[in-house]
PDB file of C-alpha atoms in Angstrom:
ATOM      1  CA  GLU X  47      94.359 109.632  75.696  1.00  0.00           C
ATOM      2  CA  THR X  48      96.321 111.869  78.058  1.00  0.00           C
ATOM      3  CA  GLY X  49      97.035 110.480  81.509  1.00  0.00           C
ATOM      4  CA  VAL X  50      97.052 112.278  84.855  1.00  0.00           C
ATOM      5  CA  THR X  51      99.744 114.941  85.057  1.00  0.00           C
ATOM      6  CA  GLN X  52     101.038 116.804  88.100  1.00  0.00           C
ATOM      7  CA  SER X  53     103.217 119.855  88.578  1.00  0.00           C
ATOM      8  CA  PRO X  54     105.729 120.622  89.787  1.00  0.00           C
ATOM      9  CA  THR X  55     107.731 117.398  90.001  1.00  0.00           C
ATOM     10  CA  HIS X  56     109.738 118.513  93.003  1.00  0.00           C
ATOM     11  CA  LEU X  57     109.385 121.390  95.437  1.00  0.00           C
ATOM     12  CA  ILE X  58     111.395 122.617  98.406  1.00  0.00           C
ATOM     13  CA  LYS X  59     109.781 124.933 100.951  1.00  0.00           C
ATOM     14  CA  THR X  60     110.536 126.112 104.473  1.00  0.00           C
ATOM     15  CA  ARG X  61     108.394 125.737 107.570  1.00  0.00           C
ATOM     16  CA  GLY X  62     105.496 128.182 107.724  1.00  0.00           C
ATOM     17  CA  GLN X  63     105.329 128.764 103.987  1.00  0.00           C
ATOM     18  CA  GLN X  64     102.382 127.958 101.734  1.00  0.00           C
ATOM     19  CA  VAL X  65     102.407 125.672  98.698  1.00  0.00           C
ATOM     20  CA  THR X  66     100.101 124.970  95.747  1.00  0.00           C
ATOM     21  CA  LEU X  67     100.272 121.708  93.823  1.00  0.00           C
ATOM     22  CA  ARG X  68      98.476 121.150  90.531  1.00  0.00           C
ATOM     23  CA  CYS X  69      96.857 118.203  88.830  1.00  0.00           C
ATOM     24  CA  SER X  70      95.330 117.703  85.394  1.00  0.00           C
ATOM     25  CA  SER X  71      92.905 114.825  85.331  1.00  0.00           C
ATOM     26  CA  GLN X  72      92.703 112.204  82.624  1.00  0.00           C
ATOM     27  CA  SER X  73      90.519 113.066  79.654  1.00  0.00           C
ATOM     28  CA  GLY X  74      86.857 112.245  80.357  1.00  0.00           C
ATOM     29  CA  HIS X  75      87.293 112.087  84.148  1.00  0.00           C
ATOM     30  CA  ASN X  76      85.268 114.355  86.442  1.00  0.00           C
ATOM     31  CA  THR X  77      86.625 113.401  89.875  1.00  0.00           C
ATOM     32  CA  VAL X  78      89.987 114.109  91.461  1.00  0.00           C
ATOM     33  CA  SER X  79      91.323 112.636  94.710  1.00  0.00           C
ATOM     34  CA  TRP X  80      94.471 113.729  96.531  1.00  0.00           C
ATOM     35  CA  TYR X  81      96.704 111.482  98.629  1.00  0.00           C
ATOM     36  CA  GLN X  82      99.785 112.048 100.785  1.00  0.00           C
ATOM     37  CA  GLN X  83     102.452 109.340 100.722  1.00  0.00           C
ATOM     38  CA  ALA X  84     105.182 109.625 103.343  1.00  0.00           C
ATOM     39  CA  LEU X  85     108.442 107.766 102.729  1.00  0.00           C
ATOM     40  CA  GLY X  86     107.987 104.027 103.249  1.00  0.00           C
ATOM     41  CA  GLN X  87     104.234 104.347 103.753  1.00  0.00           C
ATOM     42  CA  GLY X  88     101.145 103.822 101.659  1.00  0.00           C
ATOM     43  CA  PRO X  89      99.156 106.783 100.323  1.00  0.00           C
ATOM     44  CA  GLN X  90      96.732 108.443 102.741  1.00  0.00           C
ATOM     45  CA  PHE X  91      93.496 109.972 101.448  1.00  0.00           C
ATOM     46  CA  ILE X  92      93.342 113.761 101.859  1.00  0.00           C
ATOM     47  CA  PHE X  93      90.127 114.667 100.010  1.00  0.00           C
ATOM     48  CA  GLN X  94      88.179 114.241  96.802  1.00  0.00           C
ATOM     49  CA  TYR X  95      86.585 116.762  94.445  1.00  0.00           C
ATOM     50  CA  TYR X  96      83.637 116.081  92.180  1.00  0.00           C
ATOM     51  CA  ARG X  97      82.176 118.760  89.941  1.00  0.00           C
ATOM     52  CA  GLU X  98      84.090 121.504  91.763  1.00  0.00           C
ATOM     53  CA  GLU X  99      82.793 120.512  95.226  1.00  0.00           C
ATOM     54  CA  GLU X 100      84.620 118.668  98.023  1.00  0.00           C
ATOM     55  CA  ASN X 101      83.128 115.181  98.068  1.00  0.00           C
ATOM     56  CA  GLY X 102      84.798 113.528 101.052  1.00  0.00           C
ATOM     57  CA  ARG X 103      87.767 114.226 103.286  1.00  0.00           C
ATOM     58  CA  GLY X 104      90.296 112.176 105.216  1.00  0.00           C
ATOM     59  CA  ASN X 105      91.878 112.950 108.562  1.00  0.00           C
ATOM     60  CA  PHE X 106      93.812 116.073 107.536  1.00  0.00           C
ATOM     61  CA  PRO X 107      93.652 119.527 109.167  1.00  0.00           C
ATOM     62  CA  PRO X 108      91.924 122.508 107.499  1.00  0.00           C
ATOM     63  CA  ARG X 109      95.247 123.965 106.380  1.00  0.00           C
ATOM     64  CA  PHE X 110      95.005 121.361 103.615  1.00  0.00           C
ATOM     65  CA  SER X 111      92.518 122.733 101.104  1.00  0.00           C
ATOM     66  CA  GLY X 112      91.714 122.237  97.478  1.00  0.00           C
ATOM     67  CA  LEU X 113      89.953 123.440  94.391  1.00  0.00           C
ATOM     68  CA  GLN X 114      88.579 121.852  91.279  1.00  0.00           C
ATOM     69  CA  PHE X 115      88.086 123.882  88.124  1.00  0.00           C
ATOM     70  CA  PRO X 116      85.431 123.595  85.389  1.00  0.00           C
ATOM     71  CA  ASN X 117      87.875 121.605  83.242  1.00  0.00           C
ATOM     72  CA  TYR X 118      88.193 119.158  86.206  1.00  0.00           C
ATOM     73  CA  SER X 119      91.813 120.033  86.900  1.00  0.00           C
ATOM     74  CA  SER X 120      92.583 120.541  90.569  1.00  0.00           C
ATOM     75  CA  GLU X 121      94.843 122.262  93.068  1.00  0.00           C
ATOM     76  CA  LEU X 122      95.980 121.191  96.518  1.00  0.00           C
ATOM     77  CA  ASN X 123      96.956 124.049  98.841  1.00  0.00           C
ATOM     78  CA  VAL X 124      98.809 123.574 102.094  1.00  0.00           C
ATOM     79  CA  ASN X 125      99.243 126.520 104.472  1.00  0.00           C
ATOM     80  CA  ALA X 126     101.651 126.906 107.389  1.00  0.00           C
ATOM     81  CA  LEU X 127     103.873 124.059 106.219  1.00  0.00           C
ATOM     82  CA  GLU X 128     105.279 121.722 108.845  1.00  0.00           C
ATOM     83  CA  LEU X 129     108.271 119.387 108.594  1.00  0.00           C
ATOM     84  CA  ASP X 130     105.907 116.370 108.631  1.00  0.00           C
ATOM     85  CA  ASP X 131     104.263 117.621 105.448  1.00  0.00           C
ATOM     86  CA  SER X 132     107.322 116.392 103.538  1.00  0.00           C
ATOM     87  CA  ALA X 133     105.937 113.626 101.321  1.00  0.00           C
ATOM     88  CA  LEU X 134     104.931 112.574  97.825  1.00  0.00           C
ATOM     89  CA  TYR X 135     101.563 114.109  96.959  1.00  0.00           C
ATOM     90  CA  LEU X 136      99.541 112.020  94.554  1.00  0.00           C
ATOM     91  CA  CYS X 137      96.564 113.014  92.488  1.00  0.00           C
ATOM     92  CA  ALA X 138      94.175 110.402  91.138  1.00  0.00           C
ATOM     93  CA  SER X 139      91.372 110.942  88.663  1.00  0.00           C
ATOM     94  CA  SER X 140      88.294 108.849  88.031  1.00  0.00           C
ATOM     95  CA  SER X 141      84.903 109.089  86.448  1.00  0.00           C
ATOM     96  CA  LEU X 142      81.761 108.808  88.540  1.00  0.00           C
ATOM     97  CA  SER X 143      79.263 107.079  86.347  1.00  0.00           C
ATOM     98  CA  GLY X 144      76.912 105.301  88.705  1.00  0.00           C
ATOM     99  CA  ARG X 145      78.757 102.038  88.377  1.00  0.00           C
ATOM    100  CA  ALA X 146      79.815 100.276  91.535  1.00  0.00           C
ATOM    101  CA  TYR X 147      83.453 100.328  90.541  1.00  0.00           C
ATOM    102  CA  ASN X 148      85.447 103.365  89.471  1.00  0.00           C
ATOM    103  CA  GLU X 149      89.148 102.894  88.935  1.00  0.00           C
ATOM    104  CA  GLN X 150      91.320 105.725  90.114  1.00  0.00           C
ATOM    105  CA  PHE X 151      94.274 106.562  87.856  1.00  0.00           C
ATOM    106  CA  PHE X 152      97.262 108.066  89.635  1.00  0.00           C
ATOM    107  CA  GLY X 153      99.646 110.723  88.450  1.00  0.00           C
ATOM    108  CA  PRO X 154     103.421 110.549  89.056  1.00  0.00           C
ATOM    109  CA  GLY X 155     103.186 112.764  92.138  1.00  0.00           C
ATOM    110  CA  THR X 156     104.855 115.915  93.434  1.00  0.00           C
ATOM    111  CA  ARG X 157     107.721 115.416  95.882  1.00  0.00           C
ATOM    112  CA  LEU X 158     107.488 118.145  98.569  1.00  0.00           C
ATOM    113  CA  THR X 159     110.365 118.725 100.963  1.00  0.00           C
ATOM    114  CA  VAL X 160     109.843 121.063 103.917  1.00  0.00           C
ATOM    115  CA  LEU X 161     113.030 122.350 105.588  1.00  0.00           C
TER     116      LEU X 161
ATOM    117  CA  GLN D  46      96.090  99.561 115.358  1.00  0.00           C
ATOM    118  CA  LYS D  47      96.134 100.365 111.643  1.00  0.00           C
ATOM    119  CA  GLU D  48      93.078  99.438 109.585  1.00  0.00           C
ATOM    120  CA  VAL D  49      95.290  97.644 107.060  1.00  0.00           C
ATOM    121  CA  GLU D  50      98.516  95.835 107.957  1.00  0.00           C
ATOM    122  CA  GLN D  51     101.106  94.852 105.379  1.00  0.00           C
ATOM    123  CA  ASP D  52     104.602  93.439 105.861  1.00  0.00           C
ATOM    124  CA  PRO D  53     106.989  96.071 104.446  1.00  0.00           C
ATOM    125  CA  GLY D  54     109.627  93.544 103.429  1.00  0.00           C
ATOM    126  CA  PRO D  55     111.902  93.868 101.582  1.00  0.00           C
ATOM    127  CA  LEU D  56     111.250  90.549  99.888  1.00  0.00           C
ATOM    128  CA  SER D  57     113.880  89.156  97.514  1.00  0.00           C
ATOM    129  CA  VAL D  58     113.243  86.049  95.390  1.00  0.00           C
ATOM    130  CA  PRO D  59     114.930  84.473  92.346  1.00  0.00           C
ATOM    131  CA  GLU D  60     113.475  84.886  88.880  1.00  0.00           C
ATOM    132  CA  GLY D  61     110.773  82.322  88.140  1.00  0.00           C
ATOM    133  CA  ALA D  62     109.722  81.886  91.778  1.00  0.00           C
ATOM    134  CA  ILE D  63     106.152  82.184  93.012  1.00  0.00           C
ATOM    135  CA  VAL D  64     105.668  85.294  95.120  1.00  0.00           C
ATOM    136  CA  SER D  65     103.062  85.589  97.861  1.00  0.00           C
ATOM    137  CA  LEU D  66     102.112  89.020  99.217  1.00  0.00           C
ATOM    138  CA  ASN D  67      99.603  89.430 102.028  1.00  0.00           C
ATOM    139  CA  CYS D  68      97.585  91.949 103.999  1.00  0.00           C
ATOM    140  CA  THR D  69      95.282  91.772 106.989  1.00  0.00           C
ATOM    141  CA  TYR D  70      92.589  94.261 107.865  1.00  0.00           C
ATOM    142  CA  SER D  71      90.267  95.074 110.737  1.00  0.00           C
ATOM    143  CA  ASN D  72      87.290  96.900 109.184  1.00  0.00           C
ATOM    144  CA  SER D  73      84.463  94.489 108.327  1.00  0.00           C
ATOM    145  CA  ALA D  74      82.853  97.148 106.107  1.00  0.00           C
ATOM    146  CA  PHE D  75      85.534  96.792 103.418  1.00  0.00           C
ATOM    147  CA  GLN D  76      84.018  95.319 100.254  1.00  0.00           C
ATOM    148  CA  TYR D  77      86.489  96.219  97.514  1.00  0.00           C
ATOM    149  CA  PHE D  78      90.033  94.932  97.643  1.00  0.00           C
ATOM    150  CA  MET D  79      92.764  96.160  95.331  1.00  0.00           C
ATOM    151  CA  TRP D  80      96.432  95.570  94.620  1.00  0.00           C
ATOM    152  CA  TYR D  81      98.541  98.386  93.245  1.00  0.00           C
ATOM    153  CA  ARG D  82     102.079  98.265  91.915  1.00  0.00           C
ATOM    154  CA  GLN D  83     104.340 101.272  92.376  1.00  0.00           C
ATOM    155  CA  TYR D  84     107.670 101.633  90.638  1.00  0.00           C
ATOM    156  CA  SER D  85     110.263 104.020  92.037  1.00  0.00           C
ATOM    157  CA  ARG D  86     109.388 107.680  91.400  1.00  0.00           C
ATOM    158  CA  LYS D  87     106.025 106.744  89.875  1.00  0.00           C
ATOM    159  CA  GLY D  88     102.411 106.819  91.010  1.00  0.00           C
ATOM    160  CA  PRO D  89     100.626 103.571  91.915  1.00  0.00           C
ATOM    161  CA  GLU D  90      98.976 101.611  89.093  1.00  0.00           C
ATOM    162  CA  LEU D  91      96.069  99.270  89.667  1.00  0.00           C
ATOM    163  CA  LEU D  92      96.919  95.615  89.108  1.00  0.00           C
ATOM    164  CA  MET D  93      93.744  93.883  90.219  1.00  0.00           C
ATOM    165  CA  TYR D  94      90.599  94.464  92.183  1.00  0.00           C
ATOM    166  CA  THR D  95      88.186  92.012  93.785  1.00  0.00           C
ATOM    167  CA  TYR D  96      84.716  92.552  95.135  1.00  0.00           C
ATOM    168  CA  SER D  97      83.927  90.677  98.343  1.00  0.00           C
ATOM    169  CA  SER D  98      85.436  87.200  98.856  1.00  0.00           C
ATOM    170  CA  GLY D  99      86.901  84.859  96.284  1.00  0.00           C
ATOM    171  CA  ASN D 100      89.710  84.498  93.796  1.00  0.00           C
ATOM    172  CA  LYS D 101      90.521  86.419  90.653  1.00  0.00           C
ATOM    173  CA  GLU D 102      93.168  85.535  88.104  1.00  0.00           C
ATOM    174  CA  ASP D 103      94.782  87.743  85.475  1.00  0.00           C
ATOM    175  CA  GLY D 104      97.709  86.255  83.630  1.00  0.00           C
ATOM    176  CA  ARG D 105     100.506  85.576  86.106  1.00  0.00           C
ATOM    177  CA  PHE D 106      98.641  87.334  88.930  1.00  0.00           C
ATOM    178  CA  THR D 107      96.042  85.831  91.287  1.00  0.00           C
ATOM    179  CA  ALA D 108      94.238  87.790  93.987  1.00  0.00           C
ATOM    180  CA  GLN D 109      92.503  86.047  96.879  1.00  0.00           C
ATOM    181  CA  VAL D 110      90.170  87.513  99.482  1.00  0.00           C
ATOM    182  CA  ASP D 111      89.095  85.711 102.646  1.00  0.00           C
ATOM    183  CA  LYS D 112      86.645  88.023 104.412  1.00  0.00           C
ATOM    184  CA  SER D 113      86.052  85.567 107.255  1.00  0.00           C
ATOM    185  CA  SER D 114      89.744  85.845 108.196  1.00  0.00           C
ATOM    186  CA  LYS D 115      90.094  89.466 107.040  1.00  0.00           C
ATOM    187  CA  TYR D 116      93.056  88.399 104.917  1.00  0.00           C
ATOM    188  CA  ILE D 117      93.948  89.118 101.299  1.00  0.00           C
ATOM    189  CA  SER D 118      96.749  87.779  99.129  1.00  0.00           C
ATOM    190  CA  LEU D 119      98.395  88.422  95.791  1.00  0.00           C
ATOM    191  CA  PHE D 120     100.297  85.624  94.079  1.00  0.00           C
ATOM    192  CA  ILE D 121     102.727  86.244  91.238  1.00  0.00           C
ATOM    193  CA  ARG D 122     103.715  83.183  89.181  1.00  0.00           C
ATOM    194  CA  ASP D 123     106.875  82.945  87.086  1.00  0.00           C
ATOM    195  CA  SER D 124     108.180  86.170  88.598  1.00  0.00           C
ATOM    196  CA  GLN D 125     110.262  88.437  86.348  1.00  0.00           C
ATOM    197  CA  PRO D 126     112.859  91.125  87.175  1.00  0.00           C
ATOM    198  CA  SER D 127     110.356  93.657  85.776  1.00  0.00           C
ATOM    199  CA  ASP D 128     108.021  92.718  88.652  1.00  0.00           C
ATOM    200  CA  SER D 129     110.469  94.380  91.064  1.00  0.00           C
ATOM    201  CA  ALA D 130     108.460  97.195  92.651  1.00  0.00           C
ATOM    202  CA  THR D 131     106.512  98.101  95.769  1.00  0.00           C
ATOM    203  CA  TYR D 132     103.143  96.347  96.008  1.00  0.00           C
ATOM    204  CA  LEU D 133     100.363  98.106  97.880  1.00  0.00           C
ATOM    205  CA  CYS D 134      97.202  96.431  99.047  1.00  0.00           C
ATOM    206  CA  ALA D 135      94.202  98.747  99.269  1.00  0.00           C
ATOM    207  CA  MET D 136      90.616  98.516 100.418  1.00  0.00           C
ATOM    208  CA  SER D 137      87.421 100.479 100.327  1.00  0.00           C
ATOM    209  CA  ALA D 138      84.034 100.239 101.978  1.00  0.00           C
ATOM    210  CA  ARG D 139      82.469 101.233  98.686  1.00  0.00           C
ATOM    211  CA  TYR D 140      84.149 102.073  95.451  1.00  0.00           C
ATOM    212  CA  SER D 141      82.037 104.707  93.814  1.00  0.00           C
ATOM    213  CA  SER D 142      81.898 108.350  94.743  1.00  0.00           C
ATOM    214  CA  ALA D 143      83.627 109.604  97.865  1.00  0.00           C
ATOM    215  CA  SER D 144      84.884 106.212  98.873  1.00  0.00           C
ATOM    216  CA  LYS D 145      88.332 106.722 100.290  1.00  0.00           C
ATOM    217  CA  ILE D 146      90.834 104.000  99.593  1.00  0.00           C
ATOM    218  CA  ILE D 147      92.796 102.755 102.578  1.00  0.00           C
ATOM    219  CA  PHE D 148      96.250 101.575 101.605  1.00  0.00           C
ATOM    220  CA  GLY D 149      98.670  99.240 103.317  1.00  0.00           C
ATOM    221  CA  SER D 150     102.216 100.470 103.814  1.00  0.00           C
ATOM    222  CA  GLY D 151     103.484  98.476 100.821  1.00  0.00           C
ATOM    223  CA  THR D 152     105.849  95.512 100.382  1.00  0.00           C
ATOM    224  CA  ARG D 153     109.080  96.145  98.511  1.00  0.00           C
ATOM    225  CA  LEU D 154     109.723  93.208  96.149  1.00  0.00           C
ATOM    226  CA  SER D 155     112.957  92.448  94.334  1.00  0.00           C
ATOM    227  CA  ILE D 156     113.254  89.681  91.720  1.00  0.00           C
ATOM    228  CA  ARG D 157     116.867  88.512  91.261  1.00  0.00           C
ATOM    229  CA  PRO D 158     117.825  87.513  87.665  1.00  0.00           C
TER     230      PRO D 158
END
């Protein structure tokens, strides 16, 4: 079974630029959630995708957007980068199956630095 | 005020000690309570989850939830150097579809050999 993978591992951008981060979900999972983890903080929920549709969003501006593809992989796009966007971006996959509990499996993250 | 409060530590204890990690929360709608462990340069991994109030034990780990006090705890018995990591408490109002997980800021734990 292949776990959640993310690319790239590290990324350095400058203010105002745009960035795309990628996530491959675990085999058999149909849901992807994205989180932002600033240094010394816990992850903060950005949004979730289920069957290629946004299925919930946290308190992040519209310049944070995403996509999910038919194979359930996902992209996180951030436009007009700001210094405060520097963080570890985590992707988590899960499988919605009607059960009350669905464990989210996290990838290793992409470390984004905005200069 | 944050929805979930967690002491950031760092917490340093000798090998073999019992470790107690705690979080408080303010949202009465939370029903699912989780503890994640995060090693340096890795994503969080789920250690335990509990639904509503009560205790849950898994090996050396025990999770407790007291909804009346809005207080959750994780106990680690016979702590090992390999337990050194950041521990994140997390909560959700429902844990199915678009339920967002609210994390604490994490407690950095170091187990001294």
